[in-house]
Coordinates of C-alpha atoms in Angstrom, one line a residue:
Chain A
M203 CA -44.1 1.1 -32.5
L204 CA -47.0 3.1 -34.0
L205 CA -48.6 3.5 -30.6
H206 CA -45.7 5.6 -29.2
E207 CA -47.1 8.4 -27.1
W208 CA -50.6 7.1 -27.8
T209 CA -52.1 9.3 -25.0
L210 CA -50.8 12.4 -26.7
V211 CA -51.9 11.2 -30.1
F212 CA -55.5 10.6 -29.0
F213 CA -55.6 13.7 -26.8
T214 CA -54.5 16.1 -29.6
V215 CA -56.6 14.5 -32.3
L216 CA -59.8 14.3 -30.1
V217 CA -59.4 17.9 -29.0
Q218 CA -59.0 19.1 -32.6
A219 CA -61.9 17.0 -33.7
A220 CA -64.1 18.5 -30.9
V221 CA -63.2 22.1 -31.8
G222 CA -63.8 21.2 -35.5
I223 CA -67.2 19.8 -34.8
V224 CA -68.3 23.0 -33.0
L225 CA -66.8 25.2 -35.8
G226 CA -68.5 23.1 -38.5
G227 CA -71.7 23.2 -36.5
E228 CA -71.8 27.0 -36.3
Y229 CA -71.0 27.1 -40.1
L230 CA -74.0 24.8 -40.8
L231 CA -76.4 26.5 -38.4
R232 CA -76.2 29.5 -40.7
R233 CA -77.5 27.3 -43.5
A234 CA -80.1 25.4 -41.6
D235 CA -83.6 26.6 -42.2
N236 CA -85.9 24.3 -40.2
C237 CA -86.1 23.1 -36.6
A238 CA -85.2 19.5 -37.3
E239 CA -82.0 20.5 -39.0
R240 CA -81.0 23.0 -36.3
K241 CA -81.8 20.5 -33.5
S242 CA -79.6 17.8 -35.2
I243 CA -76.7 20.3 -35.5
R244 CA -77.1 21.7 -32.0
R245 CA -76.9 18.2 -30.5
Q246 CA -73.4 17.7 -32.1
S247 CA -72.1 20.2 -29.6
C248 CA -72.9 17.8 -26.8
I249 CA -71.0 15.0 -28.6
A250 CA -68.1 17.4 -29.2
F251 CA -68.0 18.2 -25.4
A252 CA -68.0 14.4 -24.7
L253 CA -65.0 14.0 -27.0
F254 CA -63.2 16.9 -25.4
A255 CA -63.8 15.5 -21.9
V256 CA -62.5 12.1 -23.0
A257 CA -59.4 13.8 -24.5
G258 CA -58.8 15.5 -21.1
V259 CA -59.0 12.3 -19.2
I260 CA -56.7 10.6 -21.7
S261 CA -54.1 13.4 -21.4
L262 CA -53.7 12.5 -17.7
G263 CA -52.3 9.1 -18.9
H264 CA -49.2 11.0 -20.1
T265 CA -48.4 12.1 -16.6
G266 CA -46.7 10.0 -14.0
S267 CA -48.4 11.8 -11.1
P268 CA -51.8 13.0 -12.3
F269 CA -52.9 14.1 -8.8
N270 CA -50.3 17.0 -9.1
S271 CA -52.1 18.3 -12.2
F272 CA -53.4 21.3 -10.4
Y273 CA -49.9 22.7 -10.3
T274 CA -49.6 22.7 -14.1
I275 CA -50.9 26.2 -14.5
L276 CA -48.4 27.8 -12.1
N277 CA -45.8 28.6 -14.8
I278 CA -47.9 30.5 -17.4
G279 CA -45.3 33.2 -17.5
S280 CA -42.7 31.1 -19.2
S281 CA -44.0 27.6 -20.0
W282 CA -46.0 27.0 -23.2
L283 CA -47.3 23.7 -21.7
S284 CA -48.6 25.6 -18.7
R285 CA -50.3 28.0 -21.1
E286 CA -51.8 25.1 -23.1
I287 CA -53.3 23.6 -19.9
A288 CA -54.7 26.9 -18.8
V289 CA -56.4 27.5 -22.2
L290 CA -57.6 23.9 -22.2
G291 CA -59.4 24.6 -18.9
L292 CA -61.0 27.7 -20.3
T293 CA -62.1 25.9 -23.4
G294 CA -63.4 23.1 -21.2
F295 CA -65.6 25.5 -19.3
A296 CA -66.9 27.1 -22.5
F297 CA -67.6 23.6 -23.9
L298 CA -69.5 22.6 -20.7
W299 CA -71.6 25.8 -21.0
L300 CA -72.4 25.2 -24.6
A301 CA -73.2 21.5 -24.1
F302 CA -75.6 22.5 -21.3
M303 CA -77.4 25.1 -23.4
R304 CA -77.6 22.8 -26.4
W305 CA -78.9 19.9 -24.4
K306 CA -82.1 21.8 -24.0
A307 CA -84.7 21.6 -26.7
E308 CA -85.3 25.3 -27.2
E309 CA -82.7 27.6 -28.6
Q310 CA -81.4 30.4 -26.5
A311 CA -79.6 33.6 -27.5
S312 CA -76.8 33.0 -25.0
E313 CA -75.8 29.7 -26.6
R314 CA -74.3 31.7 -29.5
I315 CA -72.0 33.4 -27.0
A316 CA -71.0 30.0 -25.6
A317 CA -70.3 28.7 -29.1
L318 CA -68.3 31.8 -29.9
L319 CA -66.2 31.3 -26.8
V320 CA -65.6 27.6 -27.6
I321 CA -64.4 28.6 -31.1
V322 CA -62.2 31.5 -29.9
F323 CA -60.7 29.5 -27.0
G324 CA -60.5 26.4 -29.1
C325 CA -58.5 28.1 -31.9
V326 CA -56.2 29.7 -29.3
L327 CA -55.8 26.2 -27.7
I328 CA -54.8 24.6 -31.0
A329 CA -52.3 27.4 -31.7
V330 CA -50.8 27.1 -28.3
M331 CA -50.8 23.3 -28.5
S332 CA -48.7 23.6 -31.7
R333 CA -46.4 26.1 -30.0
V334 CA -45.7 23.6 -27.2
Y335 CA -43.9 21.4 -29.7
R336 CA -41.9 24.2 -31.4
L337 CA -38.7 23.3 -29.6
S338 CA -35.3 24.5 -30.9
V339 CA -33.7 21.3 -29.6
V340 CA -36.0 19.1 -31.6
P341 CA -35.3 19.9 -35.3
A342 CA -38.2 17.7 -36.6
W343 CA -40.7 19.8 -34.6
D344 CA -39.1 23.2 -35.0
S345 CA -41.2 24.3 -38.0
W346 CA -44.8 25.3 -38.9
A347 CA -45.7 21.7 -39.5
G348 CA -47.4 21.3 -36.2
F349 CA -49.4 24.4 -36.6
L350 CA -50.6 23.5 -40.1
T351 CA -51.4 19.9 -39.4
F352 CA -53.2 20.7 -36.1
F353 CA -55.5 23.2 -37.8
G354 CA -55.8 20.9 -40.8
S355 CA -57.2 18.2 -38.4
V356 CA -59.7 20.8 -37.0
F357 CA -61.1 21.6 -40.4
L358 CA -60.9 18.1 -41.9
L359 CA -62.4 16.1 -39.0
G360 CA -65.0 18.7 -38.1
S361 CA -66.3 18.9 -41.7
L362 CA -66.3 15.1 -42.3
W363 CA -67.9 14.5 -39.0
H364 CA -70.9 16.7 -40.0
G365 CA -70.8 15.1 -43.4
M366 CA -71.2 11.8 -41.7
M367 CA -74.0 12.9 -39.3
S368 CA -76.0 14.6 -42.0
A369 CA -75.7 11.8 -44.6
K370 CA -79.0 10.1 -43.9
G371 CA -81.3 13.1 -43.7
D372 CA -82.7 15.5 -46.3
E373 CA -79.9 17.9 -45.4
A374 CA -77.3 15.7 -47.1
K375 CA -77.5 17.7 -50.4
K376 CA -77.4 21.1 -48.8
F377 CA -74.9 20.5 -46.1
G378 CA -72.7 18.1 -48.0
S379 CA -71.9 20.6 -50.7
A380 CA -71.3 23.3 -48.0
L381 CA -68.8 21.1 -46.1
V382 CA -66.6 20.3 -49.1
V383 CA -64.9 23.7 -48.9
P384 CA -63.8 23.6 -45.2
A385 CA -62.8 19.9 -45.6
F386 CA -60.7 20.9 -48.6
V387 CA -59.1 23.7 -46.5
G388 CA -58.2 21.0 -43.9
L389 CA -56.7 18.8 -46.6
V390 CA -54.6 21.7 -47.9
L391 CA -53.4 22.6 -44.4
A392 CA -52.5 19.0 -43.6
S393 CA -50.7 18.6 -47.0
A394 CA -48.7 21.8 -46.5
G395 CA -47.6 20.5 -43.1
V396 CA -46.3 17.1 -44.4
P397 CA -43.2 18.2 -46.2
L398 CA -42.2 20.3 -43.2
A399 CA -42.8 17.3 -40.9
V400 CA -40.3 15.0 -42.7
P401 CA -37.9 14.3 -39.8
T402 CA -34.4 15.4 -39.7
T403 CA -31.7 14.1 -37.3
A404 CA -29.1 16.6 -38.3
G405 CA -27.1 17.4 -35.2
C406 CA -29.0 14.7 -33.2
V407 CA -26.0 12.5 -32.2
N408 CA -27.8 10.4 -29.7
P409 CA -29.6 7.6 -31.6
S410 CA -31.5 6.6 -28.5
T411 CA -33.8 9.6 -28.9
V412 CA -34.8 8.5 -32.4
F413 CA -37.7 6.1 -32.2
I414 CA -38.2 5.2 -35.8
P415 CA -35.8 5.7 -38.8
A416 CA -36.5 8.8 -40.8
S417 CA -37.1 6.8 -44.0
C418 CA -39.7 4.8 -42.1
I419 CA -41.5 7.9 -40.9
A420 CA -41.5 9.4 -44.4
S421 CA -43.2 6.2 -45.7
Y422 CA -45.8 6.3 -42.9
L423 CA -46.4 10.0 -43.6
S424 CA -47.1 9.1 -47.3
L425 CA -49.6 6.5 -46.2
R426 CA -51.2 9.1 -43.9
M427 CA -51.7 11.4 -46.9
V428 CA -53.1 8.5 -49.0
L429 CA -55.7 7.9 -46.3
T430 CA -56.5 11.6 -45.9
V431 CA -56.9 12.1 -49.7
L432 CA -58.9 8.9 -50.0
G433 CA -61.2 10.1 -47.2
M434 CA -61.6 13.5 -48.8
S435 CA -62.2 12.1 -52.3
T436 CA -64.7 9.6 -51.0
F437 CA -66.7 12.3 -49.3
T438 CA -66.5 14.6 -52.4
L439 CA -67.8 11.8 -54.6
S440 CA -70.7 11.0 -52.3
V441 CA -71.6 14.8 -52.3
I442 CA -71.4 15.0 -56.1
R443 CA -73.6 11.9 -56.4
T444 CA -76.2 13.3 -54.0
V445 CA -76.2 16.8 -55.7
Q446 CA -76.6 15.2 -59.1
G447 CA -79.5 13.1 -57.8
S448 CA -77.9 9.8 -58.7
G449 CA -78.8 8.4 -55.4
R450 CA -77.4 8.7 -51.9
W451 CA -74.5 6.7 -50.4
A452 CA -75.5 6.9 -46.8
C453 CA -72.5 4.8 -45.6
V454 CA -69.9 6.5 -47.7
P455 CA -69.5 9.7 -45.6
T456 CA -68.9 7.4 -42.6
L457 CA -66.2 5.6 -44.5
A458 CA -64.7 9.0 -45.5
F459 CA -64.6 10.1 -41.9
A460 CA -63.0 6.8 -40.8
L461 CA -60.3 7.1 -43.5
A462 CA -59.5 10.7 -42.5
L463 CA -59.5 9.8 -38.8
A464 CA -57.1 6.9 -39.5
G465 CA -54.9 9.2 -41.5
E466 CA -54.9 11.8 -38.7
L467 CA -54.0 9.2 -36.0
L468 CA -51.2 7.8 -38.1
G469 CA -49.9 11.2 -39.0
R470 CA -49.9 12.3 -35.3
S471 CA -48.2 9.1 -34.2
M472 CA -45.5 9.8 -36.7
F473 CA -45.2 13.4 -35.4
Y474 CA -44.4 12.1 -32.0
A475 CA -42.2 9.3 -33.4
S476 CA -40.0 11.9 -35.2
Y477 CA -38.8 13.3 -31.9
A478 CA -35.1 13.4 -31.8
R479 CA -33.3 15.9 -29.7
L480 CA -30.1 17.8 -30.3
G481 CA -27.3 17.0 -27.9
M482 CA -26.9 13.9 -25.9
Chain B
M29 CA -21.5 26.3 -0.7
Y30 CA -20.7 27.7 -4.1
T31 CA -22.9 30.4 -5.6
Q32 CA -22.8 29.0 -9.2
P33 CA -21.4 25.5 -9.0
A34 CA -20.0 23.8 -12.0
F35 CA -18.3 20.6 -13.1
Y36 CA -15.0 20.4 -14.9
F37 CA -14.4 17.4 -17.2
D38 CA -11.0 16.5 -18.4
A39 CA -11.6 14.3 -21.5
T40 CA -7.8 13.7 -21.9
A41 CA -7.8 11.9 -18.6
C42 CA -11.0 9.9 -19.0
S43 CA -10.7 6.2 -19.7
G44 CA -14.5 5.7 -20.0
C45 CA -14.7 3.3 -17.0
K46 CA -18.1 4.8 -16.0
T47 CA -17.3 4.1 -12.3
Y48 CA -19.0 7.3 -11.3
M49 CA -22.2 6.4 -13.2
V50 CA -22.4 3.3 -10.9
A51 CA -21.5 5.4 -7.8
C52 CA -24.3 7.8 -8.5
L53 CA -26.8 5.0 -9.1
D54 CA -25.7 3.3 -6.0
G55 CA -25.5 6.4 -3.8
Y56 CA -29.1 7.4 -4.6
D57 CA -30.5 3.9 -4.9
M58 CA -31.9 4.5 -8.3
P59 CA -33.2 2.1 -11.0
A60 CA -30.7 1.4 -13.7
S61 CA -32.7 3.3 -16.2
V62 CA -32.3 6.6 -14.3
L63 CA -28.9 8.1 -15.1
W64 CA -28.0 11.4 -13.6
R65 CA -24.5 11.2 -15.1
R66 CA -23.8 9.6 -18.4
V67 CA -20.6 8.8 -20.3
S68 CA -20.9 8.7 -24.0
E69 CA -18.4 7.1 -26.4
Y70 CA -18.0 9.3 -29.4
T71 CA -16.4 7.5 -32.3
G72 CA -15.8 7.9 -36.0
G73 CA -13.3 7.8 -38.9
E74 CA -12.5 5.2 -41.5
W75 CA -9.7 3.6 -43.5
A76 CA -9.0 5.2 -46.9
Q77 CA -6.7 4.1 -49.8
Q78 CA -4.1 6.7 -50.8
D79 CA -2.8 7.4 -54.3
D80 CA 0.2 5.1 -53.6
G81 CA -2.2 2.2 -52.6
I82 CA -1.4 2.4 -49.0
Y83 CA -4.4 2.4 -46.6
T84 CA -4.4 5.0 -43.8
Q85 CA -6.9 5.7 -41.2
N86 CA -8.4 8.7 -39.3
V87 CA -10.3 6.8 -36.7
F88 CA -10.9 8.5 -33.4
A89 CA -12.7 7.8 -30.1
Y90 CA -13.1 9.8 -27.0
Y91 CA -15.4 10.1 -24.0
M92 CA -17.8 12.8 -23.0
S93 CA -19.3 12.9 -19.5
V94 CA -22.4 14.9 -18.8
S95 CA -24.8 15.4 -15.9
C96 CA -27.0 18.4 -15.3
N97 CA -25.0 21.5 -16.0
H98 CA -27.2 23.7 -13.7
C99 CA -27.3 26.1 -16.7
L100 CA -27.3 29.8 -16.6
N101 CA -30.3 29.7 -18.9
P102 CA -32.1 26.5 -17.7
V103 CA -34.5 25.6 -20.4
C104 CA -36.0 22.9 -18.2
V105 CA -37.0 25.5 -15.5
Q106 CA -38.6 27.7 -18.1
A107 CA -40.5 24.7 -19.7
C108 CA -41.7 23.1 -16.5
P109 CA -45.5 23.8 -16.2
T110 CA -45.7 23.2 -12.5
T111 CA -42.6 25.2 -11.4
A112 CA -41.4 21.9 -9.8
M113 CA -38.1 22.4 -11.7
N114 CA -36.4 25.3 -10.0
K115 CA -33.1 26.9 -9.3
N116 CA -32.4 27.2 -5.6
K117 CA -30.5 29.9 -3.8
H118 CA -27.2 28.1 -4.6
D119 CA -28.1 28.1 -8.3
I120 CA -28.5 24.3 -8.3
V121 CA -31.4 23.2 -10.6
S122 CA -33.5 20.7 -8.7
V123 CA -37.0 19.1 -8.8
D124 CA -39.6 19.7 -6.1
Q125 CA -41.1 16.2 -5.9
N126 CA -44.2 17.5 -4.3
K127 CA -45.1 19.5 -7.4
C128 CA -43.8 17.4 -10.2
V129 CA -46.6 15.9 -12.4
G130 CA -44.2 13.7 -14.4
C131 CA -45.2 15.1 -17.8
R132 CA -41.5 14.9 -19.1
Y133 CA -41.7 18.2 -20.8
C134 CA -38.4 19.3 -19.1
E135 CA -36.8 16.2 -20.6
M136 CA -38.0 17.1 -24.1
N137 CA -36.4 20.6 -23.7
C138 CA -33.1 19.7 -22.2
P139 CA -30.3 19.1 -24.7
Y140 CA -28.3 17.3 -22.1
S141 CA -30.9 14.7 -21.1
A142 CA -30.4 15.9 -17.5
P143 CA -34.0 15.4 -16.2
Q144 CA -34.6 11.7 -16.0
Y145 CA -38.0 10.1 -15.5
N146 CA -38.2 7.6 -12.6
S147 CA -41.2 5.3 -13.5
D148 CA -41.2 4.0 -9.9
L149 CA -41.9 7.5 -8.6
G150 CA -43.9 8.7 -11.6
K151 CA -41.8 11.9 -11.4
M152 CA -38.8 13.5 -12.9
T153 CA -35.5 13.3 -11.1
K154 CA -32.1 14.8 -11.8
C155 CA -28.6 15.5 -10.5
N156 CA -28.8 17.8 -7.5
F157 CA -25.1 18.4 -7.4
C158 CA -25.1 16.2 -4.2
Y159 CA -26.4 19.2 -2.4
E160 CA -26.7 17.4 0.9
R161 CA -23.1 16.2 0.7
Q162 CA -21.8 19.6 -0.2
I163 CA -23.5 21.1 2.9
K164 CA -21.4 18.7 4.9
G165 CA -18.3 19.7 3.1
L166 CA -18.1 16.6 1.0
A167 CA -17.6 16.4 -2.8
P168 CA -20.3 15.1 -5.1
L169 CA -20.3 11.3 -5.4
C170 CA -19.2 11.3 -9.1
V171 CA -16.3 13.6 -8.4
E172 CA -15.2 11.4 -5.5
A173 CA -15.6 8.2 -7.3
C174 CA -13.7 9.1 -10.5
P175 CA -10.5 6.9 -10.3
L176 CA -8.6 9.1 -12.9
R177 CA -9.7 12.4 -11.4
A178 CA -11.1 13.5 -14.7
L179 CA -14.0 15.1 -12.9
K180 CA -13.8 18.1 -10.6
F181 CA -16.2 20.7 -9.3
G182 CA -16.1 24.2 -8.0
E183 CA -17.2 27.8 -8.6
Y184 CA -18.0 28.2 -12.3
E185 CA -15.9 31.4 -12.7
D186 CA -13.0 29.9 -10.8
L187 CA -13.0 26.8 -12.9
K188 CA -13.0 28.9 -16.1
K189 CA -10.0 30.9 -14.8
Q190 CA -8.1 27.8 -13.7
Y191 CA -8.7 25.6 -16.8
G192 CA -9.6 28.1 -19.5
D193 CA -13.0 28.7 -21.2
K194 CA -12.5 26.2 -24.0
A195 CA -15.1 25.5 -26.6
H196 CA -17.5 22.7 -26.1
T197 CA -17.1 19.7 -28.4
A198 CA -19.3 17.0 -30.0
P199 CA -21.5 15.2 -29.0
L200 CA -22.4 18.2 -26.8
P201 CA -25.0 20.6 -28.2
D202 CA -24.5 24.2 -29.0
P203 CA -23.8 25.8 -25.5
T204 CA -25.7 29.0 -26.5
I205 CA -29.0 27.1 -26.1
A206 CA -28.9 26.7 -22.3
K207 CA -25.6 28.3 -21.3
P208 CA -24.3 25.3 -19.3
C209 CA -22.0 25.7 -16.4
L210 CA -19.5 23.1 -17.7
V211 CA -15.8 23.6 -18.2
L212 CA -14.0 21.2 -20.5
N213 CA -10.6 20.1 -21.4
P214 CA -11.4 18.5 -24.8
A215 CA -9.8 15.3 -26.0
R216 CA -7.0 15.6 -28.6
S217 CA -9.2 14.2 -31.4
A218 CA -12.3 16.2 -30.3
K219 CA -14.7 17.3 -33.0
P220 CA -16.5 20.6 -32.9
V221 CA -20.1 20.9 -31.7
S222 CA -22.6 19.8 -34.4
S223 CA -19.9 17.8 -36.2
S224 CA -21.2 14.8 -38.2
A225 CA -17.8 13.1 -38.2
G226 CA -18.7 10.7 -35.5
M227 CA -21.5 9.1 -33.6
V228 CA -22.3 8.0 -30.0
S229 CA -21.5 4.3 -30.1
N230 CA -22.9 3.4 -26.8
P231 CA -26.5 4.6 -27.0
E232 CA -27.8 1.7 -24.9
E233 CA -25.7 2.9 -22.0
I234 CA -26.8 6.5 -21.9

């Protein structure tokens, strides 16, 4: 039941995490002041590209005839799904370029252009992705919930990923405290989306389009917020402890990321489960 | 061929036998899960005690038959990313199987559940208004199979003139969404669109 539309759940969360990792990486690169730190952050772009590529492959699992995928950009004029796939392709090329540049040891000026393109295309992609689900015939989706939660995932997962990857080095103190703010922005966006995401079946007279009862979805959404808040709190506590010099909890940021990721996957699964269409 | 074909459904004549659902499935040799035409049973009402202690009821039940309405504003055509979903020169909405990727986004958008996913093909399928039969001068299978003649077809404007442009009723959605080419003669107990007075009581069949 919770794995309904799992291909779309993993596709959307992984794409948002990948964009968040690049966004968080550029944010941290401005604070990095030695080669080791910069190298470590630059390498995260390659991991982000790998996540993005895996997400692209997973998305094909949602189609019945993946070999016809090349036709999916033919209706850009009126189809939001077609627009999403076109922007996905552009973002993929920008990701590939960035990963290629960052795989090399020495920094190059053009890699900043590649990173900028990934961020711009990535943000457009997330916005268009949320628009795909803004359907007037699906009351549960016809709100800003998708937009807020999708961008919430970008900030939350991107920040906590870098928190996890920088937990063991000397940069834990510097980067950890810098990452709390964007992670909190992600938490606020995700929280703002939850009340709007509470499903409604008003006017949806065909019960066969409702996958899980609304009360059940509301309970799972509450659990999703508990996981997200726990992840954020755990990360913040580990940062406070590191800043105060009370010792470092190297594994705690990993736990924080795992909790937040679990929350995002559960929340996204409920998003798709809340699908109920007007009419018959 | 008609230039804007439409169905006429007379809910006062329908007994809910679903013969034409079977005729459609059989005629196109489709799996049982792919329903180009569906008949829903819309039911509601209750018993209530009056001031004098007598119980009275306001129960109702009627049938609503729907296939693709080859809408004037086909949301499925607009949503389809591949342009596989299209309106042909006779204004019949059909799927180009060579282009369809089977993403089901047309299904998400259509308030009539007209596009149906065929898992054997990995593609969307839908009512094509028995185009190949109409070219030969034959009626669509569902129209021909209906034993009570509750279903008719013809030019949309002609049907409206003949039977009147009556308001759609529950469980149909708001017709302004897709502007369906469907002319109705509602049941006597019909409830307005978006009414919460009843429910579809045969969801497993549609």
